[in-house]
PDB file of C-alpha atoms and ligand atoms in Angstrom:
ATOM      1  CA  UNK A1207       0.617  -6.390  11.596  1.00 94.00           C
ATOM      2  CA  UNK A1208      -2.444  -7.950  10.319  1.00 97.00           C
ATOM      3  CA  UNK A1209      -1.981 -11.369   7.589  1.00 96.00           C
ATOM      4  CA  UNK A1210      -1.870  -9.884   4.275  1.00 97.00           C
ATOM      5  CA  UNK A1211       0.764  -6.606   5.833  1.00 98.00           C
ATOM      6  CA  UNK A1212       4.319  -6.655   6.588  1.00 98.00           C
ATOM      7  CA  UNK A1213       6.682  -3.957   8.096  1.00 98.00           C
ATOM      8  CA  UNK A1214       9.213  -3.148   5.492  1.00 97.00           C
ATOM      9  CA  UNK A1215      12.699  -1.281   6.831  1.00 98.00           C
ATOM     10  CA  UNK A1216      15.020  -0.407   4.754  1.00 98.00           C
ATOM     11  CA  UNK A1217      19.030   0.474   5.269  1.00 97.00           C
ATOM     12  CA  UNK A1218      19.524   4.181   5.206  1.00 98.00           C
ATOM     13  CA  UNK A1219      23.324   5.578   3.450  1.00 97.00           C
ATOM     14  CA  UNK A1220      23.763   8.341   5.647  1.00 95.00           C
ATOM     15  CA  UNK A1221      27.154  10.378   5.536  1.00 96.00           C
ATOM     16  CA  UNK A1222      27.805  14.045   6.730  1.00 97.00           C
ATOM     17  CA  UNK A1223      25.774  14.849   3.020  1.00 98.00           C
ATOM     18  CA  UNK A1224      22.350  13.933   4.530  1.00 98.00           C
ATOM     19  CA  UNK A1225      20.870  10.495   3.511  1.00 98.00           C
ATOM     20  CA  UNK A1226      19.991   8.124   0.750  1.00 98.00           C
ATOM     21  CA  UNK A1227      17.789   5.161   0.251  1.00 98.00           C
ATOM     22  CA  UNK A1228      18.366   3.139  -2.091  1.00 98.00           C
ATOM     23  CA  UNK A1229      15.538  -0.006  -3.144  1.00 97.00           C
ATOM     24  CA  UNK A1230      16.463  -2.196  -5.222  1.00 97.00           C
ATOM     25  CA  UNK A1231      14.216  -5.103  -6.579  1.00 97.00           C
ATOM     26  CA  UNK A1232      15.119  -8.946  -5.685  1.00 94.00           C
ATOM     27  CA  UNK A1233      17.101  -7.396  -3.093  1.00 94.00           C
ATOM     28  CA  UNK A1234      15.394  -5.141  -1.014  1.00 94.00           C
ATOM     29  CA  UNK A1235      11.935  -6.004  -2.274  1.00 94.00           C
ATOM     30  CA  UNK A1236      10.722  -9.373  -3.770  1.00 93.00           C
ATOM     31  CA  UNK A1237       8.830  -8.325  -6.789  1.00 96.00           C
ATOM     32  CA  UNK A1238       9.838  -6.150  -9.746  1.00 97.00           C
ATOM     33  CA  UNK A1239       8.802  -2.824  -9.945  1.00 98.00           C
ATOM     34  CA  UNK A1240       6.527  -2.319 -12.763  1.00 98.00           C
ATOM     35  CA  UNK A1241       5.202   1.010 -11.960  1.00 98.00           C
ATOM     36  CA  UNK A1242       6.202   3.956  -9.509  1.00 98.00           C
ATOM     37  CA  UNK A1243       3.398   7.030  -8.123  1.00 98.00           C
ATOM     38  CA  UNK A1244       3.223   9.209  -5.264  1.00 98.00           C
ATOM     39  CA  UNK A1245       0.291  10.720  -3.602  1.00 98.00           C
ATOM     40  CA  UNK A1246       1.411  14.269  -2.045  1.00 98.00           C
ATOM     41  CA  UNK A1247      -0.734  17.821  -1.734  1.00 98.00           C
ATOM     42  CA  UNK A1248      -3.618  15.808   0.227  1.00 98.00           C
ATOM     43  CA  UNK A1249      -6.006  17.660   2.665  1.00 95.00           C
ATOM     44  CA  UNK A1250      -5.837  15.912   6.262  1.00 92.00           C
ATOM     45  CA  UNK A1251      -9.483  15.201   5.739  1.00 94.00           C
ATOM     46  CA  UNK A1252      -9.566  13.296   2.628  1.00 98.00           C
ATOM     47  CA  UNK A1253      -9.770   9.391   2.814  1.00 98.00           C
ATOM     48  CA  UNK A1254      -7.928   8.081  -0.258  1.00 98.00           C
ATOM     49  CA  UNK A1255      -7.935   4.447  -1.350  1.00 98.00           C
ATOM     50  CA  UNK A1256     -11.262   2.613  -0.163  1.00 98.00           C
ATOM     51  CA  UNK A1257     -10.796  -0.115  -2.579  1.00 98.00           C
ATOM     52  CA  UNK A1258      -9.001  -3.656  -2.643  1.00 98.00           C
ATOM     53  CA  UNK A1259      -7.293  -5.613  -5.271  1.00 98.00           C
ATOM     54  CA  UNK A1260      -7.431  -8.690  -6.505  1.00 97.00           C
ATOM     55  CA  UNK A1261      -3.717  -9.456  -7.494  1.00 97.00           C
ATOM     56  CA  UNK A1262      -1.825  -6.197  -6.850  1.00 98.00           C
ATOM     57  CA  UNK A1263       1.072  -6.290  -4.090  1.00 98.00           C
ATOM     58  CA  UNK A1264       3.088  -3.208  -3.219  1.00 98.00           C
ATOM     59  CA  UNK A1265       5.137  -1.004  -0.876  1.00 98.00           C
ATOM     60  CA  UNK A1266       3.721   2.531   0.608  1.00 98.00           C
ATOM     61  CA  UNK A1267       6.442   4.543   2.298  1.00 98.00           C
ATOM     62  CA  UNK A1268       5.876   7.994   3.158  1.00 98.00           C
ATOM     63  CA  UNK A1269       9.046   9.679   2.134  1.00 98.00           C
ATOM     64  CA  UNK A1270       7.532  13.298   3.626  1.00 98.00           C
ATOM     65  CA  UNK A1271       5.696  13.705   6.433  1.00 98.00           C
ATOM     66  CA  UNK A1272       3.159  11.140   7.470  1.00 98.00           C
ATOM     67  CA  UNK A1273      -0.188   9.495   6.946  1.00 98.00           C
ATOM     68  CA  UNK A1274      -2.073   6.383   8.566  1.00 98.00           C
ATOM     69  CA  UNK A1275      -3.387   3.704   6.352  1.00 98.00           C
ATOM     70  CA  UNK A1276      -6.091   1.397   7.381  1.00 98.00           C
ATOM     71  CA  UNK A1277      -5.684  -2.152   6.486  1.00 98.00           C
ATOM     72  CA  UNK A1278      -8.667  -4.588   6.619  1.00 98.00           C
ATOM     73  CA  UNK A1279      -8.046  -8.259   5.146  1.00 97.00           C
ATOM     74  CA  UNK A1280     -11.636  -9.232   6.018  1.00 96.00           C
ATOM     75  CA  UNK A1281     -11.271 -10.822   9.474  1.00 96.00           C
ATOM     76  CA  UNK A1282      -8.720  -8.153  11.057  1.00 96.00           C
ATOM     77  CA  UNK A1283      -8.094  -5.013  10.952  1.00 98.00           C
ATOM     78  CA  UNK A1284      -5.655  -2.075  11.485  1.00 98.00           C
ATOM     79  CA  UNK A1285      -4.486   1.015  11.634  1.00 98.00           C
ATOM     80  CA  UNK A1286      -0.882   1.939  10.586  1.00 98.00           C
ATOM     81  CA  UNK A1287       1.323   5.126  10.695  1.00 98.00           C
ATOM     82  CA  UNK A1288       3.743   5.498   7.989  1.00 98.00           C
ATOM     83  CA  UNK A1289       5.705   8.568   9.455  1.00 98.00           C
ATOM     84  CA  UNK A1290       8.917   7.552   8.147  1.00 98.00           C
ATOM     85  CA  UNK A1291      11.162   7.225   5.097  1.00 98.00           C
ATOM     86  CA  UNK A1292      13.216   4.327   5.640  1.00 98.00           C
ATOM     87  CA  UNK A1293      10.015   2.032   7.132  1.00 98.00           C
ATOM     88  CA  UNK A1294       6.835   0.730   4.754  1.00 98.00           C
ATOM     89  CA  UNK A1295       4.435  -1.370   4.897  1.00 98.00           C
ATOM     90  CA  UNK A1296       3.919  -4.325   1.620  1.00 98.00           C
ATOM     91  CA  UNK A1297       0.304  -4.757   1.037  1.00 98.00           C
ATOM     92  CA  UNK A1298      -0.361  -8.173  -0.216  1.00 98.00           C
ATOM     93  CA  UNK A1299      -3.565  -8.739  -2.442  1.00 97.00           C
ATOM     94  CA  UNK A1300      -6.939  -8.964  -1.275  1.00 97.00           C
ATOM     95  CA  UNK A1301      -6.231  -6.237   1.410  1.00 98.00           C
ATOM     96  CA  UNK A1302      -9.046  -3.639   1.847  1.00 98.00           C
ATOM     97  CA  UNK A1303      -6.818  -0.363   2.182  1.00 98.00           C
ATOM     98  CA  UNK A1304      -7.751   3.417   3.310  1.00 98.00           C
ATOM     99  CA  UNK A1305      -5.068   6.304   3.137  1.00 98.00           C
ATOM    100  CA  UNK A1306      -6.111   9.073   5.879  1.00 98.00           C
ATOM    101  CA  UNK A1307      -5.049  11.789   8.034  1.00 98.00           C
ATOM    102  CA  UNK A1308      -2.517  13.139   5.860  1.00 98.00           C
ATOM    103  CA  UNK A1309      -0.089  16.002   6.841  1.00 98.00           C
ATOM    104  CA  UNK A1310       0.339  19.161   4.777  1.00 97.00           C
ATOM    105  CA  UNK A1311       3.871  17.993   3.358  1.00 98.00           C
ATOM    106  CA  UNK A1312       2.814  14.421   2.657  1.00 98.00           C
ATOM    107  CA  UNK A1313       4.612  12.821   0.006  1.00 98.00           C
ATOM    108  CA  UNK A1314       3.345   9.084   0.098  1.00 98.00           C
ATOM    109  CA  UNK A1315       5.547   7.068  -2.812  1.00 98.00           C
ATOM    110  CA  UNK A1316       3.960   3.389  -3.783  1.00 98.00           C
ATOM    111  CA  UNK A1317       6.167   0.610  -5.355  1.00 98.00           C
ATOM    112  CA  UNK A1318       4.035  -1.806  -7.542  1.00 98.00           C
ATOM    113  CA  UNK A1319       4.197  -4.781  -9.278  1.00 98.00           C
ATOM    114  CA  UNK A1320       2.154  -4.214 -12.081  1.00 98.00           C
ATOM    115  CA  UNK A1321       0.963  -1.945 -14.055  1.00 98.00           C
ATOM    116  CA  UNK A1322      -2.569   0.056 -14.010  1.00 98.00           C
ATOM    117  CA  UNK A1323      -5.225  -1.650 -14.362  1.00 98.00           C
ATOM    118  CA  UNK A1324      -8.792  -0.537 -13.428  1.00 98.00           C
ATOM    119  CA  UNK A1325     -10.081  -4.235 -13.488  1.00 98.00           C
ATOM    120  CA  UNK A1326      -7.985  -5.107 -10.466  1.00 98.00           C
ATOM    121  CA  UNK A1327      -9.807  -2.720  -7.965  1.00 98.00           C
ATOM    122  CA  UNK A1328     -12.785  -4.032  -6.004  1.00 98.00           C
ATOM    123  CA  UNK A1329     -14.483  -0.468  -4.510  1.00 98.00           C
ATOM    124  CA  UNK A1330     -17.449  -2.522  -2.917  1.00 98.00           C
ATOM    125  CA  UNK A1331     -16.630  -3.364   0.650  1.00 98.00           C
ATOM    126  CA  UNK A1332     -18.952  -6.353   0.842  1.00 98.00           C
ATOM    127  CA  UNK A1333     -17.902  -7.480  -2.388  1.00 98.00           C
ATOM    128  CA  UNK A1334     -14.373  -7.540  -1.021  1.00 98.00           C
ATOM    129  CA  UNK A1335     -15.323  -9.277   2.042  1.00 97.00           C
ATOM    130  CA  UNK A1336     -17.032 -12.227  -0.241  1.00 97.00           C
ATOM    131  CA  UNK A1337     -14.070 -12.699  -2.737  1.00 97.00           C
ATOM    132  CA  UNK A1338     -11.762 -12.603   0.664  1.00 96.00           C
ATOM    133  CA  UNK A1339     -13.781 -15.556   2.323  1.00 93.00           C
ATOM    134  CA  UNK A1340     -13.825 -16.998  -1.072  1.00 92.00           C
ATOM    135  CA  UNK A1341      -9.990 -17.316  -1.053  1.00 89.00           C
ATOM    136  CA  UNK A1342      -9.876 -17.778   2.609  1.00 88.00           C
ATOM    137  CA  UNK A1343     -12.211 -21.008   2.124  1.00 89.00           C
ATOM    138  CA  UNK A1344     -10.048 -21.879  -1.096  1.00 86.00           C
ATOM    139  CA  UNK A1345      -7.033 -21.771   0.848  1.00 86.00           C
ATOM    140  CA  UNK A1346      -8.102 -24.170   3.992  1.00 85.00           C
ATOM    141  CA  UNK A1347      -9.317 -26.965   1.850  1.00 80.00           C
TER     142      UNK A1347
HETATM  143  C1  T46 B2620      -3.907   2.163  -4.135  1.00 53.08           C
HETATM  144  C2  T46 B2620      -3.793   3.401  -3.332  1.00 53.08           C
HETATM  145  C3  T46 B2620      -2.768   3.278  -2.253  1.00 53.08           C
HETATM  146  C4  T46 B2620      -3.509   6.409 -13.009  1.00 53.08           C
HETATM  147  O1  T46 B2620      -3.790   6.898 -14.115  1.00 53.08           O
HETATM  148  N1  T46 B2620      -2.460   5.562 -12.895  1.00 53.08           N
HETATM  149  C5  T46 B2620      -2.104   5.012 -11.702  1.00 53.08           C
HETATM  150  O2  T46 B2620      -1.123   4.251 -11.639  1.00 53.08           O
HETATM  151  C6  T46 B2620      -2.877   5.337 -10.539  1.00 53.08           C
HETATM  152  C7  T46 B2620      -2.529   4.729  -9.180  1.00 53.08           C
HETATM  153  C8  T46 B2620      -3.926   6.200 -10.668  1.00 53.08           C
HETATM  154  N2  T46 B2620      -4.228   6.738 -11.891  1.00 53.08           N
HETATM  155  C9  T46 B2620      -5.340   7.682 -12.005  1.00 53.08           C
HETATM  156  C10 T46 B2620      -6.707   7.075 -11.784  1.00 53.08           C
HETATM  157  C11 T46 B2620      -7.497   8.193 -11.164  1.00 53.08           C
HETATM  158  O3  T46 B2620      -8.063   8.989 -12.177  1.00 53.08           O
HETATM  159  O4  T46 B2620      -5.191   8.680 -10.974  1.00 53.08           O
HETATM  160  C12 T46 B2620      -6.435   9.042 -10.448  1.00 53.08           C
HETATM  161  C13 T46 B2620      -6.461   8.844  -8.925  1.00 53.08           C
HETATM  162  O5  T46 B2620      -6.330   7.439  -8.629  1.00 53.08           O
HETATM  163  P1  T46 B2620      -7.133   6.724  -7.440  1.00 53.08           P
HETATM  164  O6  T46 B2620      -8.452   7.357  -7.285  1.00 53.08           O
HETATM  165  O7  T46 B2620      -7.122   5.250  -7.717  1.00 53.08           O
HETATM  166  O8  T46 B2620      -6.200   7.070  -6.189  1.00 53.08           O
HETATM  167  P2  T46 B2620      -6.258   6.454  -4.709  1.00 53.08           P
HETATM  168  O9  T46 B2620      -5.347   7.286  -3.900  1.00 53.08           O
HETATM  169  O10 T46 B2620      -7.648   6.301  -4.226  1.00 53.08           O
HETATM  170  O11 T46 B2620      -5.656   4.979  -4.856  1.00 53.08           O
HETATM  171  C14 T46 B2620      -4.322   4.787  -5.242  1.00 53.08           C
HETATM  172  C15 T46 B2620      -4.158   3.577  -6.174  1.00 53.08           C
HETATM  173  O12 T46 B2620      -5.078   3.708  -7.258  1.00 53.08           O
HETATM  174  C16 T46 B2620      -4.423   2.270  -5.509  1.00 53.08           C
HETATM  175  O13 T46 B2620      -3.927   1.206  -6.307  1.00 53.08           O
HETATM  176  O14 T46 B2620      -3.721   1.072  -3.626  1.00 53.08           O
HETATM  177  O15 T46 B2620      -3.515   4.570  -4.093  1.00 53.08           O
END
């Protein structure tokens, strides 16, 4: 994964019921959950996202069906498949994010740490790349 992206898995309770997955914050995740959505009913050719943020971290699992999200921290970039529901990716701040390719029975669920806040979204690309190299810069001194 790209710096700014980690692979979450998390344990699956599976009995002869079907199976459960439980998330639990300061235990399975390290930030408190202040706010739950899900994205679901998506064509497969809509791009979703195409913004950054400056502070907001969280956790996209797709708990139906699957999607690919592009991740871009402003030197590197990928591509990932969330196809699962016991495997996410954590998106740290200042990551550039696009949601794509979306199956019919999509159902992608996002953990956050905060809560909604339009003045935490950068939607310019080249914006994003400047406060990114900003940081970047801030960080190496
Ligand atoms: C992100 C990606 C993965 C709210 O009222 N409250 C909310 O918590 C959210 C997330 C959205 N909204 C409203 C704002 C818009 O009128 O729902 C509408 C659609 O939201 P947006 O266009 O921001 O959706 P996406 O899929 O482009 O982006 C969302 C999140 O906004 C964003 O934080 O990282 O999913």
């Amino acid at each position: 994964m790209i710096s700014g992206v980690d692979e979450v898995v998390f344990s699956v309770h599976g009995d002869d019921r079907g199976k459960l997955i439980a998330i639990e914050s300061g235990k399975d995740i390290d930030f408190d959950i202040r706010r739950v959505y899900y994205i679901y009913d998506t064509g497969a050719d809509v791009i979703r996202g195409r913004h950054a943020h400056i502070d907001l971290r969280q956790i996209m699992i797709c708990v139906s069906g699957s999607c690919e999200v592009l991740v871009d921290n402003g030197t590197q970039r990928e591509t990932v498949l969330l196809n699962a529901p016991d495997r996410g990716i954590f998106i740290h701040a200042l990551v550039w994010r696009e949601m794509l390719s979306f199956s019919r029975d999509c159902v992608l669920l996002v953990l956050v740490d905060r809560l909604y806040s339009r003045e935490d979204y950068i939607f310019d690309y080249n914006e994003f790349r400047s406060v990114a190299d900003a940081e970047r810069n801030e960080e190496a001194l």
